[in-house]
PDB file of N, CA and C in Angstrom:
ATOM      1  N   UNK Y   1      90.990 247.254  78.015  1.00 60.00           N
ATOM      2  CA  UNK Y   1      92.256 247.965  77.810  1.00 60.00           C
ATOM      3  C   UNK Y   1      93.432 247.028  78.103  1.00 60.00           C
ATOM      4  N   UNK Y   2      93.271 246.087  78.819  1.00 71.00           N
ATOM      5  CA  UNK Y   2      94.305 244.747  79.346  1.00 71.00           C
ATOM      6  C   UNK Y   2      94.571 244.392  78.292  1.00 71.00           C
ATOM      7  N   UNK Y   3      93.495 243.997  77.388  1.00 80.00           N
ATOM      8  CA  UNK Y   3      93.390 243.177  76.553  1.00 80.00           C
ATOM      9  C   UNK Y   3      94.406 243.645  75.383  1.00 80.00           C
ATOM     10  N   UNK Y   4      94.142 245.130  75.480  1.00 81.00           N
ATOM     11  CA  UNK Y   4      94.712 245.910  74.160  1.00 81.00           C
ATOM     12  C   UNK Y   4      96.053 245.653  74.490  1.00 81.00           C
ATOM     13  N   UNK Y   5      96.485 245.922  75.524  1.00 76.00           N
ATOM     14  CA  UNK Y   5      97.980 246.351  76.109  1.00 76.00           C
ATOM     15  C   UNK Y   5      99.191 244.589  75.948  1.00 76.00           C
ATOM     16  N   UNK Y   6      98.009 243.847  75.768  1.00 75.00           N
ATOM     17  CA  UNK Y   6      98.719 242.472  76.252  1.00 75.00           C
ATOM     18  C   UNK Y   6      98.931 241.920  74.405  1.00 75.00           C
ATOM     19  N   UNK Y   7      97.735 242.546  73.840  1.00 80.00           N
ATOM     20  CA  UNK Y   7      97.987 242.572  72.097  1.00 80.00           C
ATOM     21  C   UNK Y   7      99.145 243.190  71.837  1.00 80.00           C
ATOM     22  N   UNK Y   8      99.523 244.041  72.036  1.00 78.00           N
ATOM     23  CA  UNK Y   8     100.294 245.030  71.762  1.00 78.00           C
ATOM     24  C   UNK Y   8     101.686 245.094  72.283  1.00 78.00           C
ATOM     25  N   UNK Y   9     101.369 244.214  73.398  1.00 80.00           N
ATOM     26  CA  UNK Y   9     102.848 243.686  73.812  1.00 80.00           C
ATOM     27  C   UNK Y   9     103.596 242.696  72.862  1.00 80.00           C
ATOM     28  N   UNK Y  10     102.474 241.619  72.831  1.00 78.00           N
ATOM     29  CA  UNK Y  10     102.952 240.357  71.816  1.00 78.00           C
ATOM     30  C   UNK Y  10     103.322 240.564  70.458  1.00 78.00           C
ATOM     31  N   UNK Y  11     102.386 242.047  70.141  1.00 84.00           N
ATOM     32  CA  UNK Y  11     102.661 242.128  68.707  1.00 84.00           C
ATOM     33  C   UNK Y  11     104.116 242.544  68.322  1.00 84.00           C
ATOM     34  N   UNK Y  12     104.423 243.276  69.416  1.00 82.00           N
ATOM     35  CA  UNK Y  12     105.649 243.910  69.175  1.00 82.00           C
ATOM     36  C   UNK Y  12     106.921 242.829  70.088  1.00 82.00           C
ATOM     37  N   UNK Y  13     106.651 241.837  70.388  1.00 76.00           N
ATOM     38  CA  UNK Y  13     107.470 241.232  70.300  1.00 76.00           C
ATOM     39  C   UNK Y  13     107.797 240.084  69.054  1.00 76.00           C
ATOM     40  N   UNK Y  14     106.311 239.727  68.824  1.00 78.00           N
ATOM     41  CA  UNK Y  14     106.724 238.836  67.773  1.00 78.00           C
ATOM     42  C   UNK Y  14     107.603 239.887  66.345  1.00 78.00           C
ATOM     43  N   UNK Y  15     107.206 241.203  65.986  1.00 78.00           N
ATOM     44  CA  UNK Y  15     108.066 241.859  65.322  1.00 78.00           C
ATOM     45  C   UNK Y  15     109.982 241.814  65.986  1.00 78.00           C
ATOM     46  N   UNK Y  16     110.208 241.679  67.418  1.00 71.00           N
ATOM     47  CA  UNK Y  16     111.522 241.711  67.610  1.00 71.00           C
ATOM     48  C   UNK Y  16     111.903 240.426  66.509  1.00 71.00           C
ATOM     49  N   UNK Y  17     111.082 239.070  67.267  1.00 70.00           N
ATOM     50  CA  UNK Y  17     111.762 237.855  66.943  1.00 70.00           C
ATOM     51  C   UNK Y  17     111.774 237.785  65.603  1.00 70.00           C
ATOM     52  N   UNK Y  18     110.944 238.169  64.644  1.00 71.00           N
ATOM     53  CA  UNK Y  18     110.593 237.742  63.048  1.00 71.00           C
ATOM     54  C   UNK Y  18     112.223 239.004  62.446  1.00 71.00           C
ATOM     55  N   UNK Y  19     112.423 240.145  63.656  1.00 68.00           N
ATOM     56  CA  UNK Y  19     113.214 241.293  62.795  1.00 68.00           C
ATOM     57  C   UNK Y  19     114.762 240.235  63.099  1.00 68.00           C
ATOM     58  N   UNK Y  20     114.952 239.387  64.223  1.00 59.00           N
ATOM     59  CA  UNK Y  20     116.256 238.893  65.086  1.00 59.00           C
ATOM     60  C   UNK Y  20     116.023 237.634  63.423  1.00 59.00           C
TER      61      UNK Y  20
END
């Protein structure tokens, strides 16, 4: 579940940086 949560963090940051 770490695992998921730490995916899911990154994913949605790399969406901030690709949206900035």
């Amino acid at each position: 579940m770490h695992s998921t949560y730490h995916k899911l963090k990154g994913k949605q940051a790399s969406t901030l940086l690709l949206s900035d």
